[in-house]
Structure formats: C-alpha cells, structure tokens
Amino acid sequence: MSTPQPLSTIMPPALSDADQDALTDLHIRGTPPNTLRAYERDLIYITAWKQAAFDAPLSWPESETVALRFILDHSRSLENVNPADPALTVAEALIAQGLRKTLACPAPSTLDRRIASWRAFHRMKNLASPFDAPLLRQTRAKARRAAAKPKAPKSANPITREVLEAVLATCDHSLRGIRDRAVLMLGWASGGRRRSEITGLMRQDVDLKDYATDGIIWIDLVGTKTTAKGKTPRLVLKGRAAQALAFWIEMGRIDAGPLFRPITRNDNPLDRRLSPDGIYQIVQKRMDMAGFPKGFATPHGLRSGFLTQAALDGTPIQAAMRLSLHRSLAQAQQYYDDVEITENPATDLLG
C-alpha cells in the first residue's frame, strides 16, 4: 500500500488544449466586463514589469521568486533610492512606457488588485498561484501594514438634508435643472446611491405603476458593489423624490434607454447615458452655486449624508441599511458614530 502524498505536493491535473480553451471561455463569460478590462490592464502591466525586471516573458505557473520580487518592488517608494537599485531601473522603464506614473510607492489597493488579477490568471489555467505560499502571504501582509495610512473620507462632508435643500434650490425649471434635481433626489433618497448605480439605470428599471395611486416609484438596480447581479432588492422612491424623477421622465421624454442623459447647450437631452464623471460635475456645480466652498462634498456625500441624516433623525440603522444596501453593519455604523453626541436623538428620551 503506497504512502499518500502530502497535499502540498499534489499538483492539479493537466488540462488538454480543448479543456483549457473551454475553461478560459467560461471565465470570460462569467466575469463582469469591468473586471475583464481590469484584468487586461493588469496583464499588460505585469508582463511589462517581468520583461523589464527579468528580461523574460511570464511563466505559468510563475515562480515564487518572481512573485516575491514583484511585491517588494511595489511596497516602497523609489524616489530617493540608490541609482543602481534594480527596482528603480524597472520603474523608470514602466514610466517610459506610460504604465506607471511616478516613483512613489503604489497604493496598497493597486498592488492588491494586480496580485488578485495574477492569481486569477493562474486559476484560469488550473494552476497553483505563487502568492498562496506562506512567505509571500506574510510579506504582503507586512507590506500592507507598513503602507497603512489613515483612511480619508470619500467626501469631505456628508450632504445632509439641510445641505441637500440648499443645493436643490439652485435647480431651476430648465431641463438641465429638472434633470439635476432628479439625479440629486434619487441619489440621496433611495439610500445614497453610488455614481455608477445612478448612471447605470435604464428607463425600464423604473416602475411607475403605483405612482398615480400611491405616489411610489419602484427602482430595480441591476447590481451594486455589495449585491450580485439580479440579487439586488427593489428600492422605493416616495414623496418629493418620486415627483422629481417622474417629472424628469415626462419632461425629458425618457420612454426607453438610459434614464439620465447629458443635456446640450440648447437644453435638449442626448440619447447616450450620463457618465459617472457627469454626476461629479453636477454635484460640484450645484454645491458651488449654493455657496459652499470648493471641495465641500463629492457625490459620495449623497451616500454618507443619507446615513448621517438617518442617524440624526433616530432612524434604526437596520432600516437605513435596507435602502443603502450596506452589507456590513460595522461600516454603516461609522456614519452613526460620526453624529455629534449632542445631536443624538437618544439624548432627548426624557424630554
């Protein structure tokens, strides 16, 4: 009776060319387009990095030595290193190719994403990833800890109800004003939607069947950062927010296609969808028109403002999360914790 091999020495079965093609095709069809584009960019970068560092193409599976060098090269600043440092030479070559911007230490999230892509390429080939080795896992953890910085808020200030009202007051009765009012109200009142979620909405994602009788609009998000495609619960829009959205649909004659669109100088909607940067421009323009200082808030202020206002109003956090679609109670709780203790509704329980 033969002695069983340790799990660490068992290699995955080799795939035939046909099976490899089928596996790759399945990964492509089962991966979101944005993720595929990120994979493509990362593969270009990783390939160029190895060529510059080792004068060799990528290997499958890649060696732990190469993977370790990749982590070390991207876990420190190269701005004041010895001119003979090999990592500096490689970085300058990548900058010359337009694949790297500076010699500063890349953000830990950027390195994490490239490593995740590299691991995904190994999975597509049914190969073990070198990044799963204990030494590399420990090195990556140390590098992440060394580069850790206090997390800056995505918006300098939350767009609370008071701020939102001041911003909405700048929206006139032009088609642009009607659109901007609908964007801001939907983005805030539906739970604090992200820019991509707002711009991704199509006319068919908005259900007006109960609007005439109950003043309610149902919204179907295809997917969000925290929910899978097709698994996102329906959201509801009521009151002034529902009225603003219905008025935009009517006045913009949005019968099909993208819900929110660019507006021409002649105040006519285009057929294409508004971009996420368009949402950023709307928020910045309206904040400026309302008299707020430059950089006071970003579109994420709609999300943080919704949760902050929910805390100020004494709304149970679980109820707010049903609209914000936060998966983590701890993450949503941060907005509640940011409310000044003197503004906490619980301080008035006795009256």
Coordinates of C-alpha atoms in Angstrom, one line a residue:
M1 CA 0.0 0.0 0.0
S2 CA 1.5 3.3 -1.1
T3 CA 2.0 6.2 1.2
P4 CA -0.3 9.1 0.4
Q5 CA 1.4 12.3 -0.9
P6 CA 1.2 15.4 1.3
L7 CA -1.4 17.8 0.0
S8 CA 1.3 20.4 -0.6
T9 CA 3.0 18.2 -3.3
I10 CA -0.2 17.2 -5.2
M11 CA -0.3 19.1 -8.5
P12 CA -3.6 19.9 -10.2
P13 CA -4.4 17.8 -13.2
A14 CA -3.0 19.0 -16.5
L15 CA -5.7 20.2 -18.9
S16 CA -5.9 19.4 -22.6
D17 CA -5.8 22.3 -25.0
A18 CA -9.5 22.0 -25.6
D19 CA -10.3 21.9 -21.9
Q20 CA -8.0 24.9 -21.4
D21 CA -9.9 26.9 -24.1
A22 CA -13.2 25.9 -22.6
L23 CA -12.1 26.9 -19.1
T24 CA -10.8 30.3 -20.3
D25 CA -14.0 30.9 -22.2
L26 CA -16.1 30.1 -19.1
H27 CA -14.1 32.6 -17.0
I28 CA -14.6 35.3 -19.7
R29 CA -18.3 34.7 -20.0
G30 CA -18.8 34.5 -16.2
T31 CA -16.8 37.7 -15.3
P32 CA -18.2 41.2 -15.4
P33 CA -17.0 43.4 -18.3
N34 CA -15.4 45.9 -16.0
T35 CA -13.4 43.2 -14.2
L36 CA -12.2 41.8 -17.6
R37 CA -11.0 45.2 -18.5
A38 CA -9.1 45.5 -15.2
Y39 CA -7.6 42.0 -15.8
E40 CA -6.4 43.1 -19.3
R41 CA -4.7 46.3 -17.9
D42 CA -3.1 44.3 -15.1
L43 CA -1.8 41.6 -17.5
I44 CA -0.2 44.3 -19.7
Y45 CA 1.5 45.8 -16.6
I46 CA 2.6 42.5 -15.1
T47 CA 4.0 41.3 -18.5
A48 CA 5.9 44.6 -19.0
W49 CA 7.2 44.5 -15.4
K50 CA 8.7 41.0 -15.7
Q51 CA 10.2 41.8 -19.1
A52 CA 11.9 44.8 -17.6
A53 CA 12.9 43.0 -14.4
F54 CA 14.0 39.6 -15.7
D55 CA 14.2 40.1 -19.5
A56 CA 11.8 37.2 -19.8
P57 CA 8.1 36.6 -20.5
L58 CA 5.6 35.4 -17.9
S59 CA 5.8 31.8 -16.8
W60 CA 2.8 29.5 -15.9
P61 CA 2.9 28.9 -13.1
E62 CA 5.0 31.8 -12.1
S63 CA 7.9 31.2 -9.6
E64 CA 7.7 32.3 -6.0
T65 CA 11.0 34.3 -6.5
V66 CA 9.4 36.4 -9.3
A67 CA 6.2 36.9 -7.2
L68 CA 8.2 38.0 -4.2
R69 CA 10.3 40.5 -6.2
F70 CA 7.0 41.9 -7.6
I71 CA 5.7 42.5 -4.0
L72 CA 9.0 44.0 -2.8
D73 CA 9.3 46.3 -5.9
H74 CA 5.8 47.7 -5.3
S75 CA 5.9 48.1 -1.5
R76 CA 8.3 51.0 -1.2
S77 CA 8.9 54.4 -2.6
L78 CA 11.7 54.6 -5.2
E79 CA 12.1 58.4 -5.2
N80 CA 15.3 58.5 -3.1
V81 CA 16.9 55.1 -3.6
N82 CA 20.4 54.3 -4.9
P83 CA 20.5 54.9 -8.6
A84 CA 21.8 51.4 -9.1
D85 CA 18.7 49.9 -7.4
P86 CA 17.2 47.3 -9.9
A87 CA 13.7 48.3 -8.9
L88 CA 14.4 51.9 -9.9
T89 CA 15.5 50.8 -13.3
V90 CA 12.4 48.8 -13.8
A91 CA 10.1 51.5 -12.6
E92 CA 11.7 54.1 -14.9
A93 CA 11.2 51.7 -17.8
L94 CA 7.5 51.3 -16.9
I95 CA 7.1 55.1 -16.6
A96 CA 8.7 55.5 -20.1
Q97 CA 6.0 53.1 -21.4
G98 CA 3.2 55.0 -19.8
L99 CA 2.4 52.1 -17.5
R100 CA 3.5 53.8 -14.3
K101 CA 3.0 57.4 -13.3
T102 CA 5.6 58.1 -10.6
L103 CA 8.3 56.6 -8.4
A104 CA 6.1 56.9 -5.4
C105 CA 5.0 53.7 -3.6
P106 CA 1.8 52.4 -5.3
A107 CA -1.3 52.4 -3.3
P108 CA -1.8 49.1 -1.4
S109 CA -5.1 48.7 -3.1
T110 CA -3.4 48.9 -6.5
L111 CA -0.9 46.2 -5.6
D112 CA -3.7 44.0 -4.1
R113 CA -5.7 44.3 -7.4
R114 CA -2.7 43.3 -9.6
I115 CA -1.9 40.4 -7.4
A116 CA -5.6 39.3 -7.5
S117 CA -5.5 39.5 -11.3
W118 CA -2.3 37.5 -11.4
R119 CA -3.9 34.8 -9.2
A120 CA -7.0 34.8 -11.4
F121 CA -4.8 34.1 -14.5
H122 CA -3.4 31.1 -12.7
R123 CA -6.9 29.9 -11.8
M124 CA -7.9 30.2 -15.5
K125 CA -5.1 27.8 -16.3
N126 CA -5.9 25.5 -13.3
L127 CA -2.5 26.3 -11.8
A128 CA -1.4 27.0 -8.2
S129 CA -0.6 30.6 -7.6
P130 CA 2.8 31.5 -6.1
F131 CA 1.1 34.2 -4.0
D132 CA -0.5 31.5 -1.9
A133 CA 2.9 30.5 -0.4
P134 CA 3.2 31.3 3.3
L135 CA 6.3 33.6 2.8
L136 CA 4.5 35.6 0.2
R137 CA 1.3 35.9 2.2
Q138 CA 3.3 37.1 5.2
T139 CA 5.3 39.5 3.1
R140 CA 2.2 41.0 1.5
A141 CA 0.6 41.4 5.0
K142 CA 3.7 43.2 6.3
A143 CA 3.8 45.5 3.2
R144 CA 0.2 46.4 3.6
R145 CA 0.7 47.2 7.3
A146 CA 3.8 49.3 6.5
A147 CA 2.0 51.3 3.9
A148 CA -1.2 51.8 6.0
K149 CA -2.4 55.4 6.2
P150 CA -5.5 56.9 8.0
K151 CA -8.3 56.3 5.6
A152 CA -9.5 59.6 4.1
P153 CA -13.3 60.0 3.7
K154 CA -14.6 59.8 0.2
S155 CA -16.4 63.1 0.8
A156 CA -15.1 65.8 3.0
N157 CA -18.6 66.4 4.4
P158 CA -21.9 64.5 4.2
I159 CA -24.7 66.0 2.2
T160 CA -27.3 66.1 5.0
R161 CA -30.9 67.2 4.4
E162 CA -30.1 70.8 5.1
V163 CA -27.2 70.8 2.6
L164 CA -29.3 69.0 0.1
E165 CA -32.1 71.5 0.3
A166 CA -29.7 74.4 -0.3
V167 CA -28.3 72.5 -3.4
L168 CA -31.8 71.7 -4.7
A169 CA -32.7 75.4 -4.5
T170 CA -30.2 76.1 -7.3
C171 CA -32.1 73.8 -9.7
D172 CA -34.3 75.9 -12.0
H173 CA -37.1 74.9 -14.3
S174 CA -34.8 74.3 -17.3
L175 CA -34.5 70.7 -18.5
R176 CA -31.0 70.7 -17.0
G177 CA -32.3 71.9 -13.7
I178 CA -35.1 69.3 -13.8
R179 CA -32.6 66.5 -14.5
D180 CA -30.2 67.7 -11.8
R181 CA -33.0 67.8 -9.2
A182 CA -34.0 64.2 -10.1
V183 CA -30.4 63.0 -10.0
L184 CA -29.7 64.5 -6.6
M185 CA -33.0 63.4 -5.1
L186 CA -32.9 59.9 -6.4
G187 CA -29.2 59.6 -5.4
W188 CA -30.0 60.7 -1.8
A189 CA -33.5 59.4 -1.1
S190 CA -33.1 55.9 -2.5
G191 CA -30.5 55.1 0.1
G192 CA -27.4 57.1 -1.0
R193 CA -26.6 55.6 -4.4
R194 CA -23.2 55.4 -5.9
R195 CA -22.4 57.3 -9.1
S196 CA -22.2 54.1 -11.2
E197 CA -25.5 52.9 -9.8
I198 CA -27.2 56.2 -10.8
T199 CA -25.8 56.3 -14.3
G200 CA -26.4 52.6 -14.9
L201 CA -30.1 53.0 -14.5
M202 CA -32.3 52.4 -17.6
R203 CA -35.8 53.6 -18.2
Q204 CA -37.1 50.0 -17.8
D205 CA -35.5 49.9 -14.4
V206 CA -38.0 52.5 -13.1
D207 CA -41.6 51.2 -12.4
L208 CA -44.3 53.9 -12.3
K209 CA -47.3 51.5 -11.9
D210 CA -48.0 52.7 -8.3
Y211 CA -47.1 56.3 -8.8
A212 CA -50.5 57.6 -9.9
T213 CA -52.3 56.0 -7.0
D214 CA -49.8 55.8 -4.2
G215 CA -47.0 58.3 -5.2
I216 CA -44.5 55.4 -5.2
I217 CA -41.8 54.6 -7.7
W218 CA -40.0 51.3 -7.7
I219 CA -36.4 51.1 -8.8
D220 CA -34.6 48.0 -9.9
L221 CA -30.8 48.2 -9.7
V222 CA -29.1 45.5 -11.9
G223 CA -26.3 45.1 -9.3
T224 CA -24.3 47.1 -6.8
K225 CA -20.9 46.9 -5.2
T226 CA -22.4 44.8 -2.4
T227 CA -25.1 42.8 -4.2
A228 CA -24.8 40.4 -7.0
K229 CA -26.4 40.9 -10.4
G230 CA -30.0 40.0 -10.3
K231 CA -29.9 39.7 -6.5
T232 CA -30.5 43.4 -5.6
P233 CA -33.7 44.1 -3.8
R234 CA -36.1 46.6 -5.3
L235 CA -35.8 50.1 -3.9
V236 CA -38.6 52.6 -3.3
L237 CA -38.8 56.3 -4.0
K238 CA -41.5 58.4 -2.4
G239 CA -42.7 61.9 -1.9
R240 CA -40.7 64.8 -3.4
A241 CA -38.0 62.5 -4.8
A242 CA -40.6 60.4 -6.7
Q243 CA -42.2 63.6 -8.0
A244 CA -38.8 64.9 -9.2
L245 CA -38.0 61.7 -11.0
A246 CA -41.4 61.4 -12.6
F247 CA -41.3 65.0 -13.8
W248 CA -37.8 64.4 -15.4
I249 CA -39.1 61.3 -17.2
E250 CA -42.1 63.3 -18.5
M251 CA -40.3 66.5 -19.5
G252 CA -37.2 64.7 -20.8
R253 CA -39.4 62.3 -22.8
I254 CA -37.5 59.4 -21.5
D255 CA -39.5 56.5 -22.9
A256 CA -36.6 54.0 -23.2
G257 CA -32.9 53.8 -22.9
P258 CA -30.7 55.5 -20.3
L259 CA -32.6 57.2 -17.5
F260 CA -30.2 60.1 -17.0
R261 CA -28.5 61.7 -20.0
P262 CA -26.3 64.7 -20.9
I263 CA -28.1 67.9 -21.8
T264 CA -27.0 70.0 -24.8
R265 CA -26.5 73.8 -24.6
N266 CA -29.9 74.1 -26.3
D267 CA -31.4 72.2 -23.3
N268 CA -32.1 69.0 -25.1
P269 CA -31.3 65.5 -23.8
L270 CA -28.9 63.3 -25.8
D271 CA -29.5 59.6 -26.4
R272 CA -26.4 58.4 -24.5
R273 CA -26.2 57.8 -20.8
L274 CA -24.7 60.3 -18.4
S275 CA -21.2 59.3 -17.2
P276 CA -20.2 58.9 -13.6
D277 CA -18.0 62.0 -14.1
G278 CA -21.2 63.8 -15.1
I279 CA -22.6 63.1 -11.7
Y280 CA -19.5 64.5 -10.1
Q281 CA -19.8 67.7 -12.3
I282 CA -23.4 68.1 -11.3
V283 CA -22.7 67.9 -7.6
Q284 CA -19.7 70.2 -7.8
K285 CA -21.6 72.8 -9.9
R286 CA -24.6 72.8 -7.7
M287 CA -22.6 72.9 -4.5
D288 CA -20.7 76.0 -5.9
M289 CA -24.0 77.6 -6.9
A290 CA -25.4 77.1 -3.4
G291 CA -22.4 78.9 -1.9
F292 CA -20.5 76.0 -0.4
P293 CA -16.6 76.2 -0.5
K294 CA -14.8 74.3 -3.2
G295 CA -14.3 70.6 -2.3
F296 CA -17.0 70.8 0.4
A297 CA -18.5 67.5 -0.7
T298 CA -18.3 64.9 -3.5
P299 CA -21.1 62.6 -4.9
H300 CA -20.3 60.1 -2.1
G301 CA -21.6 62.8 0.2
L302 CA -25.1 61.8 -1.0
R303 CA -24.5 58.3 0.4
S304 CA -22.8 59.4 3.7
G305 CA -25.4 62.2 4.0
F306 CA -28.3 59.8 3.8
L307 CA -26.9 57.6 6.6
T308 CA -25.9 60.6 8.7
Q309 CA -29.3 62.1 8.4
A310 CA -30.9 58.8 9.3
A311 CA -28.8 58.8 12.5
L312 CA -29.8 62.4 13.2
D313 CA -33.5 61.5 12.8
G314 CA -33.2 58.5 15.0
T315 CA -33.9 56.0 12.2
P316 CA -32.9 52.4 13.2
I317 CA -29.7 51.5 11.4
Q318 CA -31.2 48.3 10.1
A319 CA -33.9 50.3 8.3
A320 CA -31.4 52.7 6.8
M321 CA -29.3 49.7 5.6
R322 CA -32.3 48.2 3.8
L323 CA -32.0 51.2 1.4
S324 CA -28.3 51.9 1.5
L325 CA -27.7 48.2 0.9
H326 CA -24.6 48.1 3.1
R327 CA -23.6 44.6 3.8
S328 CA -21.5 45.4 6.8
L329 CA -23.2 46.7 10.0
A330 CA -19.9 47.9 11.2
Q331 CA -19.3 50.0 8.1
A332 CA -22.8 51.6 8.3
Q333 CA -22.3 52.2 12.0
Q334 CA -19.4 54.5 11.3
Y335 CA -21.8 57.1 9.9
Y336 CA -24.0 56.8 13.0
D337 CA -20.9 57.1 15.2
D338 CA -19.9 60.4 13.4
V339 CA -23.0 62.1 14.7
E340 CA -22.2 64.6 17.5
I341 CA -23.3 63.2 20.8
T342 CA -25.3 66.4 21.5
E343 CA -27.3 65.7 18.2
N344 CA -28.1 62.1 19.1
P345 CA -31.9 61.7 19.4
A346 CA -31.3 59.3 22.3
T347 CA -30.2 62.3 24.5
D348 CA -33.8 63.6 24.4
L349 CA -35.6 60.5 25.5
L350 CA -36.7 62.0 28.8
G351 CA -37.7 65.3 27.2

